[in-house]
Coordinates of C-alpha atoms and ligand atoms in Angstrom, one line a residue:
X623 CA 218.8 -42.7 26.3
X624 CA 220.5 -39.5 27.2
X625 CA 221.2 -36.2 25.4
X626 CA 221.5 -32.7 26.1
X627 CA 218.2 -31.2 24.4
X628 CA 215.0 -33.4 23.4
X629 CA 213.3 -31.5 20.8
X630 CA 209.5 -32.4 20.2
X631 CA 208.4 -31.9 16.6
X632 CA 210.2 -32.1 13.3
X633 CA 208.6 -29.2 11.6
X634 CA 210.9 -26.2 10.4
X635 CA 211.2 -24.9 14.0
X636 CA 212.6 -28.4 15.5
X637 CA 214.7 -29.4 12.7
X638 CA 216.2 -25.8 12.3
X639 CA 216.7 -25.7 16.3
X640 CA 218.8 -29.1 15.9
X641 CA 220.5 -27.7 12.9
X642 CA 221.7 -24.4 14.8
X643 CA 222.3 -26.4 18.0
X644 CA 224.7 -28.9 16.1
X645 CA 226.5 -25.7 15.0
X646 CA 227.0 -24.7 18.6
X647 CA 228.3 -28.1 19.6
X648 CA 225.2 -29.1 21.5
X649 CA 223.6 -32.5 20.8
X650 CA 220.0 -33.2 20.4
X651 CA 217.4 -35.6 19.5
X652 CA 214.3 -34.9 17.7
X653 CA 211.1 -36.6 18.3
X654 CA 208.2 -36.6 15.7
X655 CA 205.0 -38.4 15.3
X656 CA 204.4 -38.1 11.8
X657 CA 206.6 -40.1 8.9
X658 CA 209.5 -38.4 7.3
X659 CA 208.0 -38.6 4.1
X660 CA 204.7 -36.6 5.5
X661 CA 207.1 -34.1 7.1
X662 CA 208.8 -33.2 4.1
X663 CA 205.8 -32.9 1.6
X664 CA 203.2 -31.0 3.6
X665 CA 202.4 -27.9 1.7
X666 CA 202.4 -24.7 3.6
X667 CA 203.0 -20.9 2.9
X668 CA 206.0 -19.5 0.7
X669 CA 207.1 -16.4 1.7
X670 CA 210.5 -15.8 3.2
X671 CA 211.4 -12.5 5.2
X672 CA 215.0 -11.0 4.8
X673 CA 216.2 -12.2 8.2
X674 CA 215.0 -15.7 7.6
X675 CA 217.0 -15.7 4.2
X676 CA 220.0 -14.2 6.3
X677 CA 219.8 -16.9 9.0
X678 CA 219.2 -19.9 6.8
X679 CA 222.0 -18.6 4.6
X680 CA 224.5 -18.2 7.6
X681 CA 223.6 -21.7 9.0
X682 CA 224.6 -23.2 5.5
X683 CA 221.1 -23.8 4.4
X684 CA 221.0 -21.2 1.7
X685 CA 222.1 -23.1 -1.3
X686 CA 219.0 -24.5 -3.1
X687 CA 217.1 -21.3 -1.8
X688 CA 219.1 -19.1 -3.8
X689 CA 219.3 -21.4 -6.8
X690 CA 215.6 -22.1 -7.1
X691 CA 213.9 -19.4 -4.9
X692 CA 212.8 -16.3 -6.5
X693 CA 213.7 -12.7 -4.8
X694 CA 210.8 -10.2 -5.0
X695 CA 210.8 -6.6 -4.3
X696 CA 207.5 -6.3 -3.1
X697 CA 203.9 -7.0 -3.5
X698 CA 201.0 -5.7 -5.4
X699 CA 198.1 -4.5 -3.3
X700 CA 194.7 -3.9 -5.1
X701 CA 190.9 -3.2 -5.3
X702 CA 188.3 -2.8 -7.6
X703 CA 189.7 -0.7 -10.6
X704 CA 193.0 -0.2 -8.5
X705 CA 196.4 -2.0 -8.3
X706 CA 199.5 -0.5 -6.5
X707 CA 202.6 -1.8 -6.2
X708 CA 204.6 -1.7 -3.0
X709 CA 208.5 -1.7 -3.3
X710 CA 209.8 -3.3 -0.1
X711 CA 213.6 -2.6 -1.4
X712 CA 212.8 1.1 -2.0
X713 CA 210.9 1.7 1.3
X714 CA 213.2 -0.3 3.4
X715 CA 216.1 -2.0 1.7
X716 CA 214.8 -5.2 2.4
X717 CA 213.5 -7.8 0.0
X718 CA 211.4 -11.2 0.7
X719 CA 212.1 -14.6 -1.2
X720 CA 209.2 -16.7 -2.4
X721 CA 210.5 -20.2 -1.3
X722 CA 208.0 -22.8 -0.1
X723 CA 208.1 -24.1 3.4
X724 CA 208.0 -27.4 1.9
X725 CA 211.4 -26.6 0.1
X726 CA 212.8 -25.3 3.3
X727 CA 211.5 -28.5 5.2
X728 CA 213.5 -30.8 2.5
X729 CA 216.4 -29.0 3.0
X730 CA 216.2 -29.1 7.0
X731 CA 215.5 -32.9 6.6
X732 CA 218.6 -33.4 3.9
X733 CA 221.0 -31.4 6.3
X734 CA 219.7 -33.7 9.2
X735 CA 220.7 -36.8 7.2
X736 CA 223.9 -35.0 6.3
X737 CA 225.1 -34.6 9.9
X738 CA 223.4 -37.9 11.4
X739 CA 221.0 -36.0 13.4
X740 CA 219.1 -38.5 15.4
X741 CA 215.2 -37.5 14.4
X742 CA 213.0 -40.6 15.5
X743 CA 209.9 -40.2 13.2
X744 CA 206.4 -41.9 13.7
X745 CA 206.8 -42.1 17.6
X746 CA 203.6 -42.1 19.7
X747 CA 202.8 -41.4 23.3
X748 CA 205.3 -38.5 23.8
X749 CA 205.0 -37.4 27.4
X750 CA 207.1 -34.6 29.1
X751 CA 208.4 -35.1 32.9
X752 CA 209.7 -33.4 35.7
X753 CA 210.3 -30.0 33.8
X754 CA 210.9 -28.1 36.6
X755 CA 213.7 -30.2 38.0
X756 CA 217.4 -30.5 37.0
X757 CA 216.5 -33.7 35.4
X758 CA 213.6 -33.5 32.8
X759 CA 213.0 -36.4 30.7
X760 CA 210.4 -37.5 27.6
X761 CA 208.9 -40.8 27.3
X762 CA 207.9 -42.3 23.9
X763 CA 207.1 -45.2 21.9
X764 CA 209.5 -45.8 19.0
X765 CA 207.9 -46.7 15.6
X766 CA 208.8 -50.6 16.2
X767 CA 206.9 -50.4 19.4
X768 CA 209.7 -50.1 21.9
X769 CA 209.5 -47.9 24.8
X770 CA 211.9 -45.3 25.7
X771 CA 213.2 -42.5 28.1
X772 CA 215.1 -39.8 27.2
X773 CA 216.9 -38.0 30.0
X774 CA 218.0 -34.2 28.9
X775 CA 219.0 -31.0 30.4
X776 CA 216.2 -29.3 28.6
X777 CA 213.0 -30.2 26.7
X778 CA 211.8 -27.7 23.8
X779 CA 208.5 -28.0 22.4
X780 CA 208.4 -27.6 18.6
X781 CA 205.2 -29.6 18.2
X782 CA 202.8 -27.1 16.6
X783 CA 199.3 -26.2 18.1
X784 CA 198.2 -29.7 18.6
X785 CA 201.3 -31.1 20.4
X786 CA 201.7 -32.0 24.3
X787 CA 204.1 -29.2 25.1
X788 CA 202.0 -26.1 25.5
X789 CA 199.8 -28.0 27.8
X790 CA 202.7 -29.1 29.8
X791 CA 203.2 -25.7 31.2
X792 CA 200.8 -25.7 34.2
X793 CA 197.3 -24.0 34.0
X794 CA 198.4 -21.9 37.0
X795 CA 201.4 -20.2 35.1
X796 CA 200.0 -19.9 31.4
X797 CA 198.1 -17.4 30.0
X798 CA 196.7 -17.5 26.4
X799 CA 195.0 -14.8 23.6
X800 CA 193.1 -15.8 21.0
X801 CA 190.7 -14.8 17.8
X802 CA 189.2 -16.7 15.5
X803 CA 188.0 -15.1 12.1
X804 CA 184.8 -15.4 10.6
X805 CA 186.3 -16.7 7.3
X806 CA 188.5 -19.0 5.8
X807 CA 190.8 -19.5 2.9
X808 CA 190.3 -22.0 0.2
X809 CA 193.9 -22.7 -1.4
X810 CA 194.5 -24.1 -4.5
X811 CA 197.9 -25.5 -6.2
X812 CA 197.7 -25.1 -10.0
X813 CA 200.3 -26.1 -12.6
X814 CA 200.3 -23.1 -14.6
X815 CA 203.0 -20.3 -15.0
X816 CA 201.7 -17.1 -12.4
X817 CA 200.0 -14.4 -13.9
X818 CA 201.9 -12.0 -11.9
X819 CA 205.7 -11.2 -11.5
X820 CA 205.1 -10.6 -7.4
X821 CA 202.4 -11.5 -5.0
X822 CA 198.7 -10.0 -5.7
X823 CA 196.6 -9.3 -2.3
X824 CA 193.1 -8.1 -3.7
X825 CA 190.3 -6.8 -1.7
X826 CA 187.0 -7.5 -3.1
X827 CA 183.3 -7.2 -2.2
X828 CA 182.8 -10.9 -2.6
X829 CA 185.9 -11.4 -0.4
X830 CA 189.6 -11.6 -0.4
X831 CA 191.8 -13.5 -3.2
X832 CA 195.3 -13.6 -3.6
X833 CA 197.8 -14.9 -6.3
X834 CA 201.2 -16.3 -5.0
X835 CA 203.4 -18.9 -6.4
X836 CA 205.7 -21.5 -5.9
X837 CA 207.9 -21.7 -9.3
X838 CA 207.7 -20.3 -12.6
X839 CA 205.5 -23.4 -13.5
X840 CA 203.3 -23.6 -10.4
X841 CA 200.8 -20.9 -8.8
X842 CA 199.5 -20.8 -5.4
X843 CA 195.9 -18.9 -5.3
X844 CA 193.7 -18.3 -2.3
X845 CA 190.2 -17.3 -2.0
X846 CA 188.2 -16.1 1.1
X847 CA 185.4 -18.5 1.9
X848 CA 183.0 -19.0 4.8
X849 CA 184.1 -21.1 8.0
X850 CA 183.0 -24.5 7.4
X851 CA 183.1 -24.4 3.5
X852 CA 183.5 -28.1 1.8
X853 CA 185.9 -28.2 -1.0
X854 CA 183.5 -30.5 -2.7
X855 CA 181.5 -27.3 -3.4
X856 CA 184.2 -25.7 -5.2
X857 CA 184.6 -27.2 -8.9
X858 CA 187.6 -26.4 -10.6
X859 CA 185.7 -23.8 -12.6
X860 CA 183.9 -22.1 -10.1
X861 CA 187.4 -21.6 -8.5
X862 CA 189.0 -20.0 -11.4
X863 CA 185.9 -17.7 -12.1
X864 CA 186.0 -16.5 -8.5
X865 CA 189.8 -15.9 -8.6
X866 CA 189.3 -13.9 -12.1
X867 CA 186.5 -11.9 -10.6
X868 CA 188.3 -11.2 -7.3
X869 CA 191.8 -10.5 -9.0
X870 CA 190.4 -8.3 -11.7
X871 CA 190.6 -10.1 -15.0
X872 CA 190.4 -8.1 -17.8
X873 CA 191.1 -4.9 -16.3
X874 CA 193.5 -2.8 -17.7
X875 CA 194.8 -5.7 -20.1
X876 CA 195.7 -8.1 -17.2
X877 CA 194.6 -11.7 -17.5
X878 CA 194.5 -14.7 -15.1
X879 CA 195.6 -17.6 -17.1
X880 CA 193.8 -20.8 -15.6
X881 CA 195.3 -24.3 -15.5
X882 CA 195.0 -27.7 -14.0
X883 CA 194.6 -27.7 -10.0
X884 CA 196.4 -30.3 -8.4
X885 CA 195.6 -29.6 -4.7
X886 CA 192.6 -27.9 -2.9
X887 CA 192.4 -27.4 0.8
X888 CA 190.3 -25.1 3.3
X889 CA 192.5 -23.2 5.9
X890 CA 190.6 -22.1 9.0
X891 CA 192.5 -18.6 10.4
X892 CA 193.1 -18.0 13.7
X893 CA 195.3 -16.0 16.0
X894 CA 196.5 -17.4 19.2
X895 CA 199.4 -16.7 21.7
X896 CA 200.6 -18.5 25.1
X897 CA 203.1 -17.3 27.5
X898 CA 205.5 -17.8 29.1
X899 CA 207.5 -19.1 26.2
X900 CA 209.5 -20.8 29.1
X901 CA 208.8 -22.7 32.1
X902 CA 211.6 -24.2 34.1
X903 CA 213.4 -26.6 31.8
X904 CA 210.7 -26.7 29.1
X905 CA 211.0 -24.0 26.1
X906 CA 208.6 -23.4 23.4
X907 CA 209.1 -22.4 20.1
X908 CA 207.3 -21.7 16.8
X909 CA 203.5 -22.8 16.6
X910 CA 203.5 -24.9 19.8
X911 CA 203.4 -21.0 21.4
X912 CA 201.5 -19.1 18.9
X913 CA 199.7 -19.1 15.9
X914 CA 199.0 -16.4 13.3
X915 CA 196.3 -16.3 10.2
X916 CA 198.4 -16.9 6.9
X917 CA 197.8 -13.5 5.6
X918 CA 201.2 -11.6 5.4
X919 CA 203.0 -15.3 5.8
X920 CA 204.6 -14.7 9.1
X921 CA 204.0 -18.4 10.7
X922 CA 207.4 -19.9 9.3
X923 CA 209.4 -16.6 9.9
X924 CA 208.3 -16.5 13.4
X925 CA 209.0 -20.0 14.0
X926 CA 212.7 -19.2 12.7
X927 CA 213.1 -16.0 14.7
X928 CA 212.2 -17.9 17.6
X929 CA 214.7 -20.6 17.1
X930 CA 217.5 -18.3 16.0
X931 CA 217.2 -16.5 19.6
X932 CA 216.6 -20.2 21.2
X933 CA 219.9 -21.9 20.2
X934 CA 222.5 -19.2 21.2
X935 CA 220.5 -19.0 24.4
X936 CA 220.4 -22.9 25.0
X937 CA 224.5 -23.3 23.9
X938 CA 225.0 -20.4 26.7
X939 CA 223.1 -22.3 29.0
X940 CA 224.3 -25.9 28.4
X941 CA 228.1 -25.1 27.3
X942 CA 228.8 -22.2 29.7
X943 CA 226.3 -22.3 32.3
X944 CA 225.3 -18.9 31.6
X945 CA 221.4 -18.5 32.2
X946 CA 221.2 -14.8 31.0
X947 CA 219.8 -15.5 27.3
X948 CA 217.7 -18.3 28.4
X949 CA 216.1 -16.2 31.2
X950 CA 215.5 -13.3 28.5
X951 CA 214.1 -15.9 25.8
X952 CA 210.4 -15.8 26.5
X953 CA 210.3 -11.7 27.0
X954 CA 212.6 -11.5 23.9
X955 CA 210.9 -13.8 21.7
X956 CA 207.3 -12.6 22.6
X957 CA 208.1 -8.8 21.4
X958 CA 208.2 -10.2 17.8
X959 CA 205.6 -12.4 18.3
X960 CA 203.3 -9.9 19.5
X961 CA 204.4 -7.7 16.4
X962 CA 203.7 -10.2 13.8
X963 CA 200.4 -11.0 15.7
X964 CA 199.2 -7.8 15.1
X965 CA 200.4 -7.3 11.6
X966 CA 198.9 -10.5 10.5
X967 CA 195.6 -9.5 12.1
X968 CA 195.9 -6.2 10.6
X969 CA 196.6 -7.3 7.0
X970 CA 193.7 -10.0 7.7
X971 CA 191.2 -7.4 8.7
X972 CA 192.2 -4.7 6.1
X973 CA 191.7 -7.3 3.4
X974 CA 188.7 -9.7 4.2
X975 CA 185.2 -8.5 3.8
X976 CA 183.0 -9.2 6.7
X977 CA 179.5 -8.1 5.6
X978 CA 179.6 -4.9 7.4
X979 CA 179.3 -1.5 5.4
X980 CA 180.9 0.9 7.7
X981 CA 184.2 -1.6 8.1
X982 CA 184.2 -1.8 4.0
X983 CA 184.5 1.9 3.9
X984 CA 187.3 1.9 6.3
X985 CA 189.3 -1.0 4.7
X986 CA 189.2 0.9 1.4
X987 CA 190.5 4.0 3.2
X988 CA 193.0 2.0 4.9
X989 CA 193.9 0.4 1.6
X990 CA 194.2 3.6 -0.3
X991 CA 196.5 5.1 2.5
X992 CA 198.8 2.3 2.6
X993 CA 199.0 2.2 -1.2
X994 CA 199.4 6.1 -1.8
X995 CA 201.1 7.4 1.4
X996 CA 204.8 6.6 1.9
X997 CA 204.4 6.6 5.6
X998 CA 201.7 3.9 5.4
X999 CA 203.7 1.9 2.7
X1000 CA 206.7 1.9 4.8
X1001 CA 204.9 0.7 7.8
X1002 CA 203.4 -2.3 5.6
X1003 CA 206.5 -3.0 4.0
X1004 CA 208.8 -3.1 7.1
X1005 CA 206.2 -5.5 8.8
X1006 CA 206.1 -7.7 5.7
X1007 CA 209.9 -7.7 4.9
X1008 CA 210.6 -8.6 8.7
X1009 CA 212.0 -6.7 11.5
X1010 CA 215.6 -7.9 12.5
X1011 CA 216.1 -10.8 14.5
X1012 CA 216.1 -9.8 17.9
X1013 CA 214.2 -6.7 17.2
Ligands
APR1786 N1 205.2 -35.5 19.4 C1 206.0 -35.3 18.2 N2 206.0 -34.6 17.4 C2 204.6 -33.9 17.4 C3 203.8 -34.0 18.5 C4 203.9 -35.1 19.6 N3 203.3 -35.4 20.5 N4 202.4 -33.6 18.0 C5 202.7 -32.8 16.6 N5 204.1 -32.9 16.5 C6 204.8 -32.5 15.2 C7 204.1 -32.6 14.0 O1 203.6 -33.6 13.1 C8 205.0 -31.5 13.4 O2 205.7 -32.0 12.5 O3 205.3 -31.2 15.6 C9 205.6 -30.6 14.4 C10 205.2 -29.3 14.5 O4 205.7 -28.7 13.1 P1 204.6 -27.5 12.6 O5 203.3 -27.3 12.8 O6 205.4 -27.0 11.0 O7 205.1 -26.2 13.5 P2 206.5 -25.3 13.5 O8 208.2 -26.2 13.2 O9 206.4 -24.4 14.7 O10 206.4 -24.3 12.3 C11 205.7 -23.1 12.2 O11 204.9 -24.2 10.0 O12 203.1 -25.3 10.8 C12 203.5 -24.1 10.0 O13 201.9 -22.4 9.7 C13 203.0 -22.8 10.5 O14 204.0 -21.7 9.1 C14 204.2 -22.1 10.6 C15 205.3 -22.8 10.8
PHB1787 C1 201.7 -18.6 0.0 O1 202.4 -18.6 -1.0 O2 201.4 -19.4 0.5 C2 201.4 -17.3 0.9 C3 202.0 -16.1 0.4 C4 201.8 -15.1 1.1 C5 200.8 -15.2 2.2 C6 200.1 -16.3 2.5 C7 200.5 -17.5 1.8 O3 200.5 -14.2 3.0

């Protein structure tokens, strides 16, 4: 087989890249280990930055998002006995949208079908070859068991934290930075109307809690739990009790309404960055190059920002033979990657309790400053609603 670009991974990064490349007249083949149904149903985060919404809309992917998504002006930040609303629109002129990554993924799969995009689901044994030559290629076994070789001009690794692409950059070239956190999130989806208009991020001595949502009838809630927590230890009643305590049920007349829990899972938290994001004819985008903890919902937005830079860079390279944007890709993308890595780390360490009494006082002091100083609030708002693509 021959194509211009091999894209490994059909998550949001891979499918959006194939979409943007198609709009530039660049043909690609997407290879994915999972089934199409699995990919379109995965539950992930649900906040889209201003620039993400603009980019998706500009790419013709904003229809269902604007119909079913919900525009939020900001978030509520709270700690015991205090709740403050941060209005991002007032502070920065930028809003965010609540629209699940699952929905973004469905829109991308539908758009891929509509343009006849070549996506090979349920492939195995994907291997990347000769990435520093003019003739890179990828070998894989298709779902029907047949072996294939795909010859391309460029390979893009959009295969997340566990795919083969990041390891295809030789150890002598790559550098990585990592932080693991001493806590995880227990995430639940519940068939109940959200008890809040906008997201609540709550600091509490028993641990962080967050109230998010997916629609007018589905709530998404999270609790800080120790690493290694078994969901079996968290009955629905225990989850709702902990949420009520940490989110402040009964304070100033606010009530948390419980409802049937439809999904429960434990998410580990990690920061990871690998550089460079380009090696020869291999480019990395999204979780293949970096992972952020979920606090602040940057994972999907960062993947979108990467491919928003990469698509025009590859089009210039492959259509006009101009290498400037492709050469600049890694450094340009990494500026935002590190900004979001810092922001996610900052939100995470400000809001999660570690058991250290000194840290606790610093966290509360920082929260008070962010919530009550315009300078503090604007810093959070600018990062949360997101810097412009290419910043
Ligand atoms: N071959 C082909 N595909 C692979 C392989 C492989 N060897 N290994 C993994 N994949 C696929 C995964 O099955 C997944 O569908 O690559 C895809 C990677 O998608 P994501 O993990 O969603 O990563 P990305 O597209 O970069 O999106 C980043 O999504 O994962 C969340 O939290 C993350 O919000 C962030 C965003
Ligand atoms: C979510 O809705 O899943 C979500 C929202 C905000 C976050 C993290 C996750 O910071």
